[in-house]
Tab-separated table of C-alpha atoms in Angstrom:
chain	number	residue	atom	x	y	z
A	1431	UNK	CA	88.380	112.011	128.068
A	1432	UNK	CA	89.557	108.471	126.822
A	1433	UNK	CA	91.938	108.679	123.731
A	1434	UNK	CA	91.679	104.716	121.857
A	1435	UNK	CA	93.661	104.451	118.296
A	1436	UNK	CA	93.057	101.895	116.047
A	1437	UNK	CA	96.453	100.458	114.871
A	1438	UNK	CA	97.083	98.020	112.222
A	1439	UNK	CA	100.765	98.628	110.185
A	1440	UNK	CA	98.528	96.097	107.612
A	1441	UNK	CA	96.111	97.693	105.307
A	1442	UNK	CA	93.198	96.479	104.118
A	1443	UNK	CA	92.013	94.690	107.434
A	1444	UNK	CA	88.610	97.350	108.147
A	1445	UNK	CA	90.213	99.675	110.430
A	1446	UNK	CA	88.777	102.903	109.436
A	1447	UNK	CA	85.244	101.031	109.089
A	1448	UNK	CA	85.384	99.691	112.446
A	1449	UNK	CA	85.920	103.561	113.627
A	1450	UNK	CA	83.491	104.793	111.928
A	1451	UNK	CA	80.662	102.539	112.580
A	1452	UNK	CA	81.544	102.731	116.496
A	1453	UNK	CA	81.892	106.376	116.278
A	1454	UNK	CA	78.141	106.244	115.557
A	1455	UNK	CA	77.751	103.021	118.427
A	1456	UNK	CA	79.076	105.611	120.540
A	1457	UNK	CA	76.888	108.476	119.739
A	1458	UNK	CA	73.723	106.518	119.631
A	1459	UNK	CA	74.643	104.692	123.443
A	1460	UNK	CA	74.698	108.534	124.297
A	1461	UNK	CA	78.511	109.020	124.508
A	1462	UNK	CA	79.706	112.377	123.571
A	1463	UNK	CA	82.292	110.919	120.545
A	1464	UNK	CA	85.317	112.645	118.619
A	1465	UNK	CA	87.000	111.256	115.406
A	1466	UNK	CA	90.190	111.401	114.740
A	1467	UNK	CA	91.193	111.839	111.314
A	1468	UNK	CA	95.298	111.014	111.738
A	1469	UNK	CA	95.606	108.906	108.523
A	1470	UNK	CA	97.059	110.906	105.412
A	1471	UNK	CA	95.012	109.049	103.642
A	1472	UNK	CA	92.021	110.478	105.387
A	1473	UNK	CA	89.439	108.033	104.087
A	1474	UNK	CA	87.733	108.429	107.877
A	1475	UNK	CA	86.864	111.664	106.674
A	1476	UNK	CA	85.423	111.058	103.199
A	1477	UNK	CA	83.299	108.290	105.091
A	1478	UNK	CA	81.924	111.078	107.057
A	1479	UNK	CA	81.883	113.945	104.880
A	1480	UNK	CA	80.250	114.812	100.989
A	1481	UNK	CA	83.049	115.201	98.786
A	1482	UNK	CA	81.260	118.994	98.228
A	1483	UNK	CA	81.634	119.449	101.999
A	1484	UNK	CA	85.709	117.539	101.728
A	1485	UNK	CA	86.654	120.008	99.057
A	1486	UNK	CA	86.294	123.243	101.834
A	1487	UNK	CA	88.704	121.173	103.979
A	1488	UNK	CA	91.396	120.840	101.156
A	1489	UNK	CA	90.797	124.003	98.304
A	1490	UNK	CA	94.141	124.839	96.002
A	1491	UNK	CA	97.213	125.866	97.981
A	1492	UNK	CA	96.941	125.416	102.115
A	1493	UNK	CA	94.119	123.360	103.808
A	1494	UNK	CA	91.972	124.760	106.697
A	1495	UNK	CA	90.584	123.757	109.540
A	1496	UNK	CA	92.093	120.556	109.299
A	1497	UNK	CA	94.019	118.149	111.266
A	1498	UNK	CA	97.150	119.617	110.551
A	1499	UNK	CA	95.911	123.587	109.600
A	1500	UNK	CA	96.399	124.002	113.742
A	1501	UNK	CA	100.032	122.289	113.996
A	1502	UNK	CA	101.566	124.392	110.788
A	1503	UNK	CA	102.325	127.393	113.221
A	1504	UNK	CA	104.540	125.425	114.689
A	1505	UNK	CA	105.597	123.681	111.990
A	1506	UNK	CA	106.192	126.633	110.208
A	1507	UNK	CA	107.999	128.041	113.306
A	1508	UNK	CA	105.614	131.209	113.143
A	1509	UNK	CA	104.109	130.711	116.373
A	1510	UNK	CA	101.888	128.220	118.572
A	1511	UNK	CA	99.427	125.408	118.560
A	1512	UNK	CA	96.470	127.287	117.576
A	1513	UNK	CA	92.438	125.708	117.557
A	1514	UNK	CA	91.397	123.456	116.640
A	1515	UNK	CA	88.152	123.168	114.189
A	1516	UNK	CA	85.834	120.220	114.929
A	1517	UNK	CA	83.361	119.294	112.252
A	1518	UNK	CA	79.808	118.704	113.989
A	1519	UNK	CA	78.284	115.292	112.050
A	1520	UNK	CA	75.266	114.794	114.072
A	1521	UNK	CA	76.149	113.647	117.613
A	1522	UNK	CA	79.785	113.295	116.555
A	1523	UNK	CA	82.522	115.797	115.960
A	1524	UNK	CA	85.647	115.062	113.216
A	1525	UNK	CA	89.262	116.151	113.832
A	1526	UNK	CA	89.315	116.216	109.493
A	1527	UNK	CA	91.950	114.541	107.977
A	1528	UNK	CA	94.918	116.153	105.533
A	1529	UNK	CA	96.243	114.765	102.993
A	1530	UNK	CA	99.263	117.213	103.451
A	1531	UNK	CA	100.237	115.187	106.807
A	1532	UNK	CA	102.599	113.304	105.534
A	1533	UNK	CA	104.659	116.620	105.086
A	1534	UNK	CA	104.793	116.686	109.349
A	1535	UNK	CA	107.089	113.391	108.886
A	1536	UNK	CA	110.116	114.488	108.479
A	1537	UNK	CA	110.000	116.832	111.481
A	1538	UNK	CA	108.525	114.683	113.318
A	1539	UNK	CA	111.892	112.224	112.933
A	1540	UNK	CA	114.376	115.347	113.526
A	1541	UNK	CA	111.814	116.702	116.705
A	1542	UNK	CA	112.391	112.869	118.090
A	1543	UNK	CA	115.679	112.484	119.722
A	1544	UNK	CA	116.382	116.285	120.472
A	1545	UNK	CA	113.697	115.489	123.555
A	1546	UNK	CA	116.207	113.737	124.829
A	1547	UNK	CA	118.006	117.053	125.679
A	1548	UNK	CA	114.785	118.404	126.992
A	1549	UNK	CA	114.630	121.255	124.313
A	1550	UNK	CA	111.054	122.965	124.751
A	1551	UNK	CA	109.632	122.834	120.726
A	1552	UNK	CA	110.953	119.025	120.419
A	1553	UNK	CA	108.759	117.867	123.040
A	1554	UNK	CA	105.508	120.811	121.699
A	1555	UNK	CA	106.268	119.115	117.963
A	1556	UNK	CA	105.881	115.500	119.240
A	1557	UNK	CA	102.848	116.059	121.642
A	1558	UNK	CA	101.290	118.222	118.908
A	1559	UNK	CA	98.535	115.484	118.169
A	1560	UNK	CA	97.754	114.969	121.916
A	1561	UNK	CA	97.516	118.588	122.164
A	1562	UNK	CA	94.581	119.113	119.452
A	1563	UNK	CA	92.764	116.103	120.707
A	1564	UNK	CA	93.050	117.113	123.741
A	1565	UNK	CA	91.740	120.663	122.814
A	1566	UNK	CA	88.848	119.279	120.235
A	1567	UNK	CA	87.355	117.079	122.610
A	1568	UNK	CA	87.510	119.517	125.081
A	1569	UNK	CA	85.237	122.062	122.715
A	1570	UNK	CA	82.786	119.074	122.651
A	1571	UNK	CA	83.412	117.383	126.033
A	1572	UNK	CA	84.275	114.305	124.480
A	1573	UNK	CA	84.451	111.275	126.639
A	1574	UNK	CA	85.802	109.203	124.492
A	1575	UNK	CA	88.095	110.336	121.189
A	1576	UNK	CA	88.933	107.586	118.398
A	1577	UNK	CA	91.947	108.017	116.404
A	1578	UNK	CA	92.294	106.342	113.079
A	1579	UNK	CA	96.061	106.426	112.029
A	1580	UNK	CA	97.571	104.459	108.648
A	1581	UNK	CA	99.131	101.703	108.502
A	1582	UNK	CA	103.010	101.624	108.941
A	1583	UNK	CA	105.284	102.142	112.029
A	1584	UNK	CA	106.431	105.295	110.799
A	1585	UNK	CA	106.932	108.615	113.399
A	1586	UNK	CA	103.600	110.375	112.673
A	1587	UNK	CA	101.672	107.076	113.802
A	1588	UNK	CA	104.008	107.534	116.844
A	1589	UNK	CA	103.309	110.626	117.914
A	1590	UNK	CA	99.106	109.347	116.968
A	1591	UNK	CA	99.736	106.580	118.741
A	1592	UNK	CA	101.920	108.542	121.887
A	1593	UNK	CA	98.757	110.486	122.654
A	1594	UNK	CA	96.584	107.406	123.485
A	1595	UNK	CA	95.328	105.647	126.330
A	1596	UNK	CA	94.702	102.526	124.800
A	1597	UNK	CA	94.943	100.749	120.964
A	1598	UNK	CA	92.953	99.107	119.503
A	1599	UNK	CA	93.955	96.185	116.658
A	1600	UNK	CA	91.709	95.418	113.822
A	1601	UNK	CA	93.485	91.828	112.035
A	1602	UNK	CA	92.095	89.947	109.227
A	1603	UNK	CA	92.008	86.092	109.400
A	1604	UNK	CA	95.751	85.754	107.168
A	1605	UNK	CA	99.327	85.488	106.849
A	1606	UNK	CA	99.485	89.345	106.181
A	1607	UNK	CA	97.967	90.192	109.784
A	1608	UNK	CA	99.906	87.967	111.237
A	1609	UNK	CA	102.857	89.082	110.364
A	1610	UNK	CA	102.256	91.925	110.643
A	1611	UNK	CA	101.253	92.305	114.671
A	1612	UNK	CA	104.707	90.790	114.703
A	1613	UNK	CA	106.270	94.090	114.152
A	1614	UNK	CA	102.661	96.263	115.792
A	1615	UNK	CA	103.503	94.749	119.506
A	1616	UNK	CA	107.217	95.024	119.910
A	1617	UNK	CA	107.515	98.761	118.608
A	1618	UNK	CA	104.426	99.574	120.466
A	1619	UNK	CA	106.598	98.748	123.484
A	1620	UNK	CA	109.468	100.391	122.443
A	1621	UNK	CA	107.810	103.393	121.344
A	1622	UNK	CA	105.825	103.299	124.914
A	1623	UNK	CA	109.766	103.382	126.112
A	1624	UNK	CA	111.440	105.374	124.297
A	1625	UNK	CA	109.062	108.012	125.263
A	1626	UNK	CA	108.718	107.432	128.575
A	1627	UNK	CA	112.957	107.428	129.039
A	1628	UNK	CA	112.035	111.347	127.645
A	1629	UNK	CA	108.945	112.415	129.442
A	1630	UNK	CA	111.280	113.183	132.668
A	1631	UNK	CA	113.328	115.394	130.639
A	1632	UNK	CA	109.676	117.151	129.343
A	1633	UNK	CA	109.924	121.493	130.066
A	1634	UNK	CA	108.543	121.815	134.261
A	1635	UNK	CA	104.851	122.467	134.047
A	1636	UNK	CA	104.162	121.503	130.427
A	1637	UNK	CA	101.665	119.551	129.575
A	1638	UNK	CA	102.279	116.174	127.141
A	1639	UNK	CA	101.119	113.651	126.632
A	1640	UNK	CA	101.802	110.200	129.015
A	1641	UNK	CA	102.430	107.879	126.105
A	1642	UNK	CA	100.518	104.917	127.929
A	1643	UNK	CA	99.383	103.152	124.841
A	1644	UNK	CA	97.750	100.280	126.727
A	1645	UNK	CA	96.666	97.427	124.985
A	1646	UNK	CA	93.490	96.884	124.902
A	1647	UNK	CA	92.589	93.782	122.511
A	1648	UNK	CA	92.506	93.264	119.072
A	1649	UNK	CA	89.135	92.975	116.866
A	1650	UNK	CA	88.951	90.312	114.256
A	1651	UNK	CA	86.816	91.657	110.794
A	1652	UNK	CA	85.325	90.315	107.901
A	1653	UNK	CA	85.774	86.285	109.566
A	1654	UNK	CA	82.825	85.535	107.674
A	1655	UNK	CA	84.415	82.150	105.431
A	1656	UNK	CA	85.471	84.027	102.307
A	1657	UNK	CA	84.973	83.053	99.012
A	1658	UNK	CA	88.552	83.687	97.805
A	1659	UNK	CA	89.777	80.858	100.178
A	1660	UNK	CA	89.321	77.400	101.219
A	1661	UNK	CA	87.844	77.318	104.477
A	1662	UNK	CA	90.306	75.141	105.950
A	1663	UNK	CA	93.243	77.682	105.883
A	1664	UNK	CA	90.986	80.345	106.387
A	1665	UNK	CA	90.292	78.592	110.194
A	1666	UNK	CA	94.334	77.874	110.300
A	1667	UNK	CA	95.226	82.019	110.401
A	1668	UNK	CA	91.852	82.088	113.361
A	1669	UNK	CA	93.411	79.630	114.934
A	1670	UNK	CA	97.490	81.191	114.433
A	1671	UNK	CA	95.521	85.011	116.533
A	1672	UNK	CA	95.434	84.644	120.240
A	1673	UNK	CA	99.375	82.875	120.157
A	1674	UNK	CA	100.427	85.255	117.768
A	1675	UNK	CA	98.778	88.281	119.753
A	1676	UNK	CA	99.636	86.882	122.742
A	1677	UNK	CA	103.198	86.482	122.383
A	1678	UNK	CA	103.799	89.524	120.226
A	1679	UNK	CA	101.715	92.292	121.534
A	1680	UNK	CA	101.449	91.358	125.160
A	1681	UNK	CA	105.062	89.828	125.607
A	1682	UNK	CA	103.265	86.626	126.614
A	1683	UNK	CA	104.413	83.549	126.164
A	1684	UNK	CA	102.497	80.311	126.594
A	1685	UNK	CA	98.785	80.326	124.455
A	1686	UNK	CA	99.220	77.673	122.352
A	1687	UNK	CA	95.758	76.331	121.427
A	1688	UNK	CA	94.447	78.984	122.525
A	1689	UNK	CA	90.996	80.085	120.499
A	1690	UNK	CA	89.156	83.168	119.384
A	1691	UNK	CA	86.489	82.658	120.307
A	1692	UNK	CA	87.740	82.248	123.477
A	1693	UNK	CA	90.742	84.900	123.875
A	1694	UNK	CA	89.613	87.159	126.831
A	1695	UNK	CA	91.873	89.574	124.089
A	1696	UNK	CA	89.438	89.452	121.838
A	1697	UNK	CA	86.848	91.892	121.503
A	1698	UNK	CA	85.224	90.815	119.104
A	1699	UNK	CA	85.139	88.585	115.891
A	1700	UNK	CA	82.535	90.921	112.772
A	1701	UNK	CA	81.576	89.398	109.652
A	1702	UNK	CA	81.868	91.747	106.063
A	1703	UNK	CA	78.450	92.669	106.308
A	1704	UNK	CA	79.239	92.294	102.537
A	1705	UNK	CA	76.517	93.354	101.013
A	1706	UNK	CA	75.543	96.346	103.151
A	1707	UNK	CA	78.663	98.314	102.984
A	1708	UNK	CA	77.898	98.970	99.092
A	1709	UNK	CA	74.396	100.963	100.516
A	1710	UNK	CA	75.892	102.275	103.605
A	1711	UNK	CA	78.265	103.833	101.098
A	1712	UNK	CA	75.834	105.289	99.221
A	1713	UNK	CA	73.336	106.508	101.784
A	1714	UNK	CA	76.506	107.601	103.326
A	1715	UNK	CA	75.774	106.251	106.792
A	1716	UNK	CA	76.512	103.405	109.267
A	1717	UNK	CA	75.496	100.270	108.459
A	1718	UNK	CA	73.361	99.261	111.239
A	1719	UNK	CA	71.147	102.985	110.609
A	1720	UNK	CA	70.490	101.590	106.570
A	1721	UNK	CA	66.567	101.445	106.434
A	1722	UNK	CA	64.710	100.242	103.452
A	1723	UNK	CA	64.260	103.120	102.054
A	1724	UNK	CA	68.035	102.666	101.960
A	1725	UNK	CA	67.771	99.289	100.235
A	1726	UNK	CA	67.558	96.884	102.600
A	1727	UNK	CA	64.765	94.990	102.326
A	1728	UNK	CA	64.729	91.063	102.927
A	1729	UNK	CA	67.065	89.188	103.887
A	1730	UNK	CA	69.240	92.269	104.794
A	1731	UNK	CA	67.037	93.733	107.273
A	1732	UNK	CA	68.611	91.028	109.594
A	1733	UNK	CA	71.816	91.567	108.764
A	1734	UNK	CA	71.145	95.329	109.991
A	1735	UNK	CA	69.986	94.112	112.821
A	1736	UNK	CA	72.361	91.716	113.694
A	1737	UNK	CA	74.949	94.213	113.023
A	1738	UNK	CA	74.085	96.663	115.293
A	1739	UNK	CA	73.974	94.197	118.022
A	1740	UNK	CA	77.586	92.890	116.868
A	1741	UNK	CA	78.844	96.665	117.287
A	1742	UNK	CA	76.786	97.475	120.419
A	1743	UNK	CA	78.620	94.551	121.612
A	1744	UNK	CA	81.536	95.484	120.918
A	1745	UNK	CA	81.467	99.404	122.119
A	1746	UNK	CA	80.305	97.847	125.319
A	1747	UNK	CA	82.923	95.637	125.991
A	1748	UNK	CA	85.985	98.403	124.423
A	1749	UNK	CA	83.783	100.592	126.973
A	1750	UNK	CA	84.275	98.287	129.884
A	1751	UNK	CA	87.813	97.789	129.571
A	1752	UNK	CA	88.724	101.510	129.206
A	1753	UNK	CA	87.986	102.422	132.209
């Protein structure tokens, strides 16, 4: 199983919507998919599930059957990692998110240095996300695990990224996304280097994540002409994305003048499909599954077709690169 994390420490770039739609597209293409919601905001889970169903996972008191539930005995010192629950949604398996995941942050921070001392519990805590993803994927014989994480550089995301083979960076054409890349790239390299320093100290016979975290490329989200800014300014930020990505994420120089549509690291430049998203949210389905009965009539019919084409192309590109 290939594990792909979608990560940007700048929020509001459409990251969760990208994971959601790709999970459906891969399922449409016959792939067995696991979607893992490791963002404490749990937005991916709210896209997949009705509120009544979500409430069964988040009762008053302790949450159940979420991504946190199988880790809780380990955190409380009462046992190891339990079997995760996988919520089946058509042909997609979902590790349901949990707002209480934010409470895991301190423990992950505390155990990180203890890995250098070879302490078994430290490796079990840091590798907990990788373990529940592995077990959940094995349950449904998943070929791909798509991991949604929050927009920060904290210990939760470090543990989630350590579980990933590849990292896709969703971006918006704006200053904040570019500044985010300048932080994200060096941080990813540091996390990889620091984890690889710890790997030789892991207890013998213990299965631990390898922390590959290979950058797979970036996807520019909402790239159609924005109504809230001058076209000239929009183009300026688009033109700076390739150089910034190559310099800060790949640590490569000399990409001056490279355009997004020429950059092999650009997986896709997706339109925002602004008119389709409200219908999709109401129908609780991906935009490219919308039908006339959902309100997709007139010009929306072509937009749905274009959306399907764009996400199918992106899914094929990701699958080809993640070999």
